[in-house]
Amino acid sequence: MMVKRYNDLNTYLRSLFGCRVQKITVDAGLSCPNRDGTIAIGGCIYCNVRGSGTGAHTRGLTITDQILQGKQALLRRYKAKKFLAYFQSFSNTYAPVDTLKKLYDEALAIKDVVGLSIGTRPDCVDQSVLELLQDYAEQHLVWIEYGLQSAKDKTLEVINRGHDVQCFEDAVRATVNRGIKICAHVILGLPGEARSDMLHTAETISDLGIDGLKLHLLYVISGTPMEALYRQGKYRCLEQQEYVDLVCDFLERIPPGMVIQRLTGDPHPEELVAPDWSRRKTETLQKINETLEKRDSWQGKFG
Ligand code: SF4
């Protein structure tokens, strides 16, 4: 049996709760300042109008509906006993704090929901939001997931991210020591980035007291500015082994205790333009494990 060479989310959650815990993705119908015109209209160049979401809110499903449906499916599939409500679509702290409280309260009122995971931008938090999350964190597991994507300002400009690295660092500093767990999102394969840029991102997040990481492959989805770049031959997607090697390099350079929440993205099959191999998630994860094994390496080896 292959030994896990990184600190994966399932093992971490099992160690906290003593059972299988699964995240249920929730679409709360919020927006994003990088799409609604506050910062920009087009959004990040790889993002489409769904903002990485499920579209469940547009289909009229409440948070309760979504969580109850998710519970049933995850109970069947994984025999999960406890759940985290994962507010994923768009920016989930981008609303007045009273509105946010109602949304989070609704999720936490459901039986066996033991915590929250809130995906957002680092420019969408302030003291009042952090105080609200700090209150929840006294009784629940609370993760905030900040999109960084790259620790290189030039790249953030190219992808039209609408904030810089300093903004991310400020948000992290404002969040630490509140009992809130912090997860950083990073994308490998962004336009113009060399391996050294991606490893610089690994070093940057390692020094900030971040608790978790989601690594994503940059894949091209339809209807985005990335699709135009790709079709004009101005962007080359990473090959599968290239990505696998970068993930291993990245893992080697971050602290061993950082919780790895994701090691590759999950494209919607009908929206994916390229690369085709990104549909084969299990195979990619297997190759990451095999490559770490071959290198006799592990998360934090050089961290
Ligand atoms: S911050 Fe997120 S939702 Fe907003 S444009 Fe970028 S990827 Fe899309």
CSV table of C-alpha atoms and ligand atoms in Angstrom, one decimal:
chain,number,residue,atom,x,y,z
A,1,MET,CA,0.0,0.0,0.0
A,2,MET,CA,1.3,3.5,-0.9
A,3,VAL,CA,2.1,5.7,2.1
A,4,LYS,CA,0.6,9.2,2.0
A,5,ARG,CA,3.5,11.6,1.7
A,6,TYR,CA,1.5,14.7,2.4
A,7,ASN,CA,-1.0,15.9,5.0
A,8,ASP,CA,-4.3,15.4,3.3
A,9,LEU,CA,-7.6,16.9,4.3
A,10,ASN,CA,-9.5,13.7,5.0
A,11,THR,CA,-6.9,12.4,7.4
A,12,TYR,CA,-6.8,15.8,9.2
A,13,LEU,CA,-10.6,15.9,9.5
A,14,ARG,CA,-10.8,12.4,10.7
A,15,SER,CA,-8.2,13.2,13.4
A,16,LEU,CA,-10.4,16.1,14.6
A,17,PHE,CA,-13.8,14.5,14.5
A,18,GLY,CA,-13.1,10.7,14.6
A,19,CYS,CA,-15.2,10.0,11.5
A,20,ARG,CA,-15.4,10.7,7.8
A,21,VAL,CA,-16.2,14.5,7.3
A,22,GLN,CA,-17.1,15.8,3.8
A,23,LYS,CA,-17.5,19.3,2.5
A,24,ILE,CA,-20.8,20.2,0.9
A,25,THR,CA,-20.5,22.8,-1.8
A,26,VAL,CA,-22.9,25.7,-1.3
A,27,ASP,CA,-23.8,28.5,-3.7
A,28,ALA,CA,-25.1,31.4,-1.6
A,29,GLY,CA,-25.9,33.7,-4.6
A,30,LEU,CA,-23.2,36.2,-3.8
A,31,SER,CA,-21.2,38.1,-6.3
A,32,CYS,CA,-17.5,39.1,-6.8
A,33,PRO,CA,-16.1,42.7,-7.0
A,34,ASN,CA,-13.9,41.6,-9.9
A,35,ARG,CA,-17.0,40.8,-11.9
A,36,ASP,CA,-19.7,43.2,-10.8
A,37,GLY,CA,-17.8,46.3,-11.8
A,38,THR,CA,-16.5,47.4,-8.4
A,39,ILE,CA,-13.0,46.4,-9.4
A,40,ALA,CA,-13.5,45.0,-12.9
A,41,ILE,CA,-16.2,43.5,-15.0
A,42,GLY,CA,-14.5,40.7,-16.8
A,43,GLY,CA,-13.1,38.9,-13.7
A,44,CYS,CA,-10.0,36.8,-13.6
A,45,ILE,CA,-9.1,35.7,-17.1
A,46,TYR,CA,-9.7,32.0,-16.4
A,47,CYS,CA,-13.1,32.5,-14.6
A,48,ASN,CA,-16.5,32.2,-16.3
A,49,VAL,CA,-19.8,33.6,-15.4
A,50,ARG,CA,-20.5,30.8,-12.9
A,51,GLY,CA,-17.5,32.0,-10.8
A,52,SER,CA,-16.5,28.3,-10.0
A,53,GLY,CA,-19.9,27.7,-8.6
A,54,THR,CA,-22.5,25.1,-8.9
A,55,GLY,CA,-25.3,27.5,-10.1
A,56,ALA,CA,-27.6,26.0,-7.4
A,57,HIS,CA,-28.7,29.4,-6.2
A,58,THR,CA,-29.8,30.4,-9.7
A,59,ARG,CA,-31.8,27.1,-9.8
A,60,GLY,CA,-33.7,28.3,-6.8
A,61,LEU,CA,-32.1,26.1,-4.1
A,62,THR,CA,-31.7,27.5,-0.7
A,63,ILE,CA,-28.7,26.8,1.4
A,64,THR,CA,-30.7,24.3,3.5
A,65,ASP,CA,-31.9,22.6,0.3
A,66,GLN,CA,-28.3,22.3,-1.0
A,67,ILE,CA,-26.9,21.0,2.2
A,68,LEU,CA,-29.6,18.4,2.7
A,69,GLN,CA,-29.2,17.2,-0.8
A,70,GLY,CA,-25.4,17.1,-0.4
A,71,LYS,CA,-25.7,15.2,2.9
A,72,GLN,CA,-27.7,12.5,1.3
A,73,ALA,CA,-25.3,12.1,-1.6
A,74,LEU,CA,-22.2,12.1,0.6
A,75,LEU,CA,-23.6,9.7,3.1
A,76,ARG,CA,-24.3,7.3,0.3
A,77,ARG,CA,-21.0,7.8,-1.5
A,78,TYR,CA,-18.5,8.0,1.4
A,79,LYS,CA,-20.6,7.1,4.5
A,80,ALA,CA,-19.7,10.6,5.7
A,81,LYS,CA,-21.1,11.4,9.2
A,82,LYS,CA,-20.3,15.0,9.6
A,83,PHE,CA,-20.1,17.9,7.1
A,84,LEU,CA,-18.6,21.3,6.5
A,85,ALA,CA,-20.6,23.8,4.5
A,86,TYR,CA,-18.3,25.0,1.8
A,87,PHE,CA,-19.3,28.4,0.5
A,88,GLN,CA,-17.5,28.2,-2.9
A,89,SER,CA,-19.1,30.3,-5.6
A,90,PHE,CA,-17.8,33.8,-6.2
A,91,SER,CA,-16.7,35.7,-3.1
A,92,ASN,CA,-18.4,34.5,0.0
A,93,THR,CA,-17.6,37.4,2.4
A,94,TYR,CA,-18.8,40.0,-0.2
A,95,ALA,CA,-22.0,41.2,1.5
A,96,PRO,CA,-23.0,43.2,4.6
A,97,VAL,CA,-22.1,41.3,7.7
A,98,ASP,CA,-25.8,40.8,8.8
A,99,THR,CA,-26.5,39.1,5.4
A,100,LEU,CA,-23.4,36.9,5.9
A,101,LYS,CA,-24.5,36.0,9.4
A,102,LYS,CA,-27.9,34.8,8.1
A,103,LEU,CA,-26.3,32.7,5.5
A,104,TYR,CA,-23.7,31.1,7.8
A,105,ASP,CA,-26.3,30.6,10.6
A,106,GLU,CA,-28.6,28.8,8.1
A,107,ALA,CA,-25.8,26.3,7.3
A,108,LEU,CA,-24.7,25.7,10.8
A,109,ALA,CA,-28.3,25.1,12.0
A,110,ILE,CA,-28.4,21.8,10.0
A,111,LYS,CA,-27.7,18.6,11.9
A,112,ASP,CA,-24.2,17.3,11.6
A,113,VAL,CA,-22.8,20.4,10.0
A,114,VAL,CA,-19.7,21.0,12.1
A,115,GLY,CA,-18.2,23.9,10.5
A,116,LEU,CA,-17.7,26.3,7.6
A,117,SER,CA,-15.3,26.7,4.8
A,118,ILE,CA,-15.6,30.1,3.1
A,119,GLY,CA,-14.0,30.9,-0.2
A,120,THR,CA,-13.3,34.5,-0.8
A,121,ARG,CA,-10.9,37.2,-2.1
A,122,PRO,CA,-8.3,38.8,0.3
A,123,ASP,CA,-9.8,42.2,-0.5
A,124,CYS,CA,-13.3,41.1,0.7
A,125,VAL,CA,-12.6,40.9,4.4
A,126,ASP,CA,-12.6,43.5,7.1
A,127,GLN,CA,-12.6,43.6,10.9
A,128,SER,CA,-16.4,43.0,11.2
A,129,VAL,CA,-16.3,39.9,9.0
A,130,LEU,CA,-13.3,38.5,10.7
A,131,GLU,CA,-14.9,39.1,14.1
A,132,LEU,CA,-18.0,37.2,13.0
A,133,LEU,CA,-15.9,34.3,11.8
A,134,GLN,CA,-13.9,34.4,15.0
A,135,ASP,CA,-17.2,34.0,17.0
A,136,TYR,CA,-18.2,30.9,15.0
A,137,ALA,CA,-14.7,29.5,15.4
A,138,GLU,CA,-15.2,29.3,19.2
A,139,GLN,CA,-17.7,26.4,18.6
A,140,HIS,CA,-17.1,25.2,15.1
A,141,LEU,CA,-14.3,24.5,12.7
A,142,VAL,CA,-14.0,27.6,10.5
A,143,TRP,CA,-11.8,27.8,7.4
A,144,ILE,CA,-11.4,30.9,5.3
A,145,GLU,CA,-10.0,30.2,1.8
A,146,TYR,CA,-8.2,33.2,0.3
A,147,GLY,CA,-7.4,33.2,-3.4
A,148,LEU,CA,-3.8,34.2,-4.0
A,149,GLN,CA,-3.0,32.2,-7.1
A,150,SER,CA,0.5,33.6,-7.5
A,151,ALA,CA,2.9,35.5,-5.2
A,152,LYS,CA,4.1,37.5,-8.3
A,153,ASP,CA,2.4,40.9,-8.8
A,154,LYS,CA,3.1,40.8,-12.6
A,155,THR,CA,1.2,37.6,-12.9
A,156,LEU,CA,-1.7,38.9,-10.8
A,157,GLU,CA,-1.9,41.8,-13.3
A,158,VAL,CA,-1.8,39.5,-16.3
A,159,ILE,CA,-4.6,37.4,-15.0
A,160,ASN,CA,-6.6,40.5,-14.0
A,161,ARG,CA,-6.8,39.4,-10.4
A,162,GLY,CA,-7.6,42.9,-9.2
A,163,HIS,CA,-5.4,42.7,-6.0
A,164,ASP,CA,-1.8,42.4,-5.3
A,165,VAL,CA,0.3,40.1,-3.1
A,166,GLN,CA,0.5,42.7,-0.4
A,167,CYS,CA,-3.3,42.6,-0.1
A,168,PHE,CA,-3.2,38.8,0.4
A,169,GLU,CA,-0.5,39.1,3.0
A,170,ASP,CA,-2.5,41.9,4.9
A,171,ALA,CA,-5.6,39.7,4.9
A,172,VAL,CA,-3.7,36.7,6.3
A,173,ARG,CA,-2.1,38.9,9.0
A,174,ALA,CA,-5.5,40.2,10.0
A,175,THR,CA,-6.9,36.7,10.2
A,176,VAL,CA,-4.2,34.8,12.2
A,177,ASN,CA,-4.6,34.4,15.9
A,178,ARG,CA,-8.4,34.4,15.8
A,179,GLY,CA,-8.9,30.7,15.8
A,180,ILE,CA,-9.9,30.8,12.1
A,181,LYS,CA,-8.0,28.4,9.9
A,182,ILE,CA,-6.5,29.9,6.7
A,183,CYS,CA,-6.3,28.1,3.4
A,184,ALA,CA,-4.5,29.7,0.4
A,185,HIS,CA,-5.4,28.9,-3.2
A,186,VAL,CA,-2.6,28.7,-5.7
A,187,ILE,CA,-2.7,28.0,-9.4
A,188,LEU,CA,0.1,26.3,-11.3
A,189,GLY,CA,0.7,27.0,-14.9
A,190,LEU,CA,-0.4,30.7,-15.0
A,191,PRO,CA,0.5,32.6,-18.2
A,192,GLY,CA,4.2,33.7,-18.2
A,193,GLU,CA,5.1,31.9,-15.0
A,194,ALA,CA,8.3,29.8,-14.8
A,195,ARG,CA,9.0,27.1,-12.3
A,196,SER,CA,11.0,29.5,-10.2
A,197,ASP,CA,7.9,31.8,-9.9
A,198,MET,CA,5.7,29.0,-8.7
A,199,LEU,CA,8.3,27.9,-6.1
A,200,HIS,CA,8.6,31.5,-5.0
A,201,THR,CA,4.8,31.3,-4.3
A,202,ALA,CA,5.4,28.2,-2.2
A,203,GLU,CA,8.1,30.0,-0.2
A,204,THR,CA,5.9,33.1,0.3
A,205,ILE,CA,2.9,31.2,1.7
A,206,SER,CA,5.2,29.1,3.9
A,207,ASP,CA,6.2,32.2,6.0
A,208,LEU,CA,2.8,33.5,6.8
A,209,GLY,CA,1.3,31.1,9.3
A,210,ILE,CA,-1.2,29.6,6.7
A,211,ASP,CA,-2.9,26.3,7.8
A,212,GLY,CA,-3.9,24.9,4.5
A,213,LEU,CA,-3.4,24.9,0.7
A,214,LYS,CA,-5.4,24.2,-2.4
A,215,LEU,CA,-3.3,23.7,-5.5
A,216,HIS,CA,-5.1,24.0,-8.9
A,217,LEU,CA,-4.0,23.4,-12.4
A,218,LEU,CA,-4.8,26.2,-14.8
A,219,TYR,CA,-7.1,24.6,-17.2
A,220,VAL,CA,-8.9,26.5,-20.0
A,221,ILE,CA,-12.7,26.7,-19.9
A,222,SER,CA,-15.0,28.0,-22.6
A,223,GLY,CA,-16.2,31.6,-22.6
A,224,THR,CA,-13.1,33.0,-20.8
A,225,PRO,CA,-10.3,35.3,-22.0
A,226,MET,CA,-8.0,32.3,-21.4
A,227,GLU,CA,-9.8,30.5,-24.1
A,228,ALA,CA,-9.1,33.3,-26.6
A,229,LEU,CA,-5.4,33.3,-25.6
A,230,TYR,CA,-5.2,29.5,-25.9
A,231,ARG,CA,-6.9,29.5,-29.3
A,232,GLN,CA,-4.6,32.2,-30.6
A,233,GLY,CA,-1.6,30.0,-29.6
A,234,LYS,CA,-0.5,32.5,-26.9
A,235,TYR,CA,-0.9,30.0,-24.1
A,236,ARG,CA,0.4,26.5,-23.8
A,237,CYS,CA,-1.1,24.2,-21.2
A,238,LEU,CA,1.1,22.2,-18.8
A,239,GLU,CA,1.6,18.5,-19.7
A,240,GLN,CA,0.4,16.1,-17.1
A,241,GLN,CA,3.8,15.0,-15.9
A,242,GLU,CA,5.0,18.7,-15.9
A,243,TYR,CA,2.2,19.5,-13.5
A,244,VAL,CA,2.8,16.5,-11.4
A,245,ASP,CA,6.5,17.4,-11.0
A,246,LEU,CA,5.6,21.0,-10.1
A,247,VAL,CA,3.1,19.8,-7.5
A,248,CYS,CA,5.8,17.6,-5.9
A,249,ASP,CA,8.3,20.5,-6.0
A,250,PHE,CA,5.7,22.8,-4.3
A,251,LEU,CA,4.9,20.2,-1.6
A,252,GLU,CA,8.5,19.7,-0.8
A,253,ARG,CA,8.8,23.4,0.0
A,254,ILE,CA,5.9,24.1,2.3
A,255,PRO,CA,5.6,23.2,6.0
A,256,PRO,CA,4.8,19.6,6.8
A,257,GLY,CA,1.8,20.5,8.9
A,258,MET,CA,-0.1,22.5,6.2
A,259,VAL,CA,-3.3,20.7,5.4
A,260,ILE,CA,-3.5,19.8,1.7
A,261,GLN,CA,-7.1,20.4,0.7
A,262,ARG,CA,-6.7,19.9,-3.0
A,263,LEU,CA,-3.9,19.0,-5.5
A,264,THR,CA,-5.6,19.6,-8.8
A,265,GLY,CA,-8.7,21.2,-10.2
A,266,ASP,CA,-12.0,19.7,-11.1
A,267,PRO,CA,-13.1,21.1,-14.5
A,268,HIS,CA,-16.8,20.9,-15.5
A,269,PRO,CA,-16.4,18.4,-18.4
A,270,GLU,CA,-18.8,20.2,-20.7
A,271,GLU,CA,-16.9,23.5,-20.2
A,272,LEU,CA,-13.3,22.2,-20.5
A,273,VAL,CA,-11.3,23.3,-23.6
A,274,ALA,CA,-7.9,22.1,-22.5
A,275,PRO,CA,-5.8,20.2,-21.4
A,276,ASP,CA,-7.8,17.0,-21.9
A,277,TRP,CA,-5.8,15.1,-19.3
A,278,SER,CA,-7.2,17.4,-16.5
A,279,ARG,CA,-10.4,15.2,-16.7
A,280,ARG,CA,-8.4,12.3,-15.3
A,281,LYS,CA,-8.1,13.5,-11.7
A,282,THR,CA,-7.6,10.1,-10.1
A,283,GLU,CA,-4.7,9.3,-12.5
A,284,THR,CA,-3.1,12.7,-11.7
A,285,LEU,CA,-3.3,12.2,-8.0
A,286,GLN,CA,-1.8,8.7,-8.4
A,287,LYS,CA,1.1,10.1,-10.4
A,288,ILE,CA,1.7,12.7,-7.7
A,289,ASN,CA,2.0,9.9,-5.1
A,290,GLU,CA,4.2,7.8,-7.4
A,291,THR,CA,6.5,10.7,-8.2
A,292,LEU,CA,6.9,11.5,-4.5
A,293,GLU,CA,7.6,7.8,-3.9
A,294,LYS,CA,10.2,7.7,-6.7
A,295,ARG,CA,11.9,10.8,-5.4
A,296,ASP,CA,11.7,9.4,-1.8
A,297,SER,CA,10.2,12.8,-1.0
A,298,TRP,CA,7.4,14.3,1.1
A,299,GLN,CA,5.7,17.5,2.0
A,300,GLY,CA,8.1,19.7,3.8
A,301,LYS,CA,11.2,17.9,2.8
A,302,PHE,CA,12.9,21.3,1.9
A,303,GLY,CA,10.4,23.5,3.8
B,1,SF4,S1,-12.1,36.3,-7.8
B,1,SF4,FE1,-13.1,34.3,-8.2
B,1,SF4,S2,-15.2,34.7,-8.8
B,1,SF4,FE2,-14.1,36.7,-8.9
B,1,SF4,S3,-13.5,36.8,-11.0
B,1,SF4,FE3,-11.7,35.9,-9.9
B,1,SF4,S4,-12.1,33.6,-10.1
B,1,SF4,FE4,-14.0,34.7,-10.6
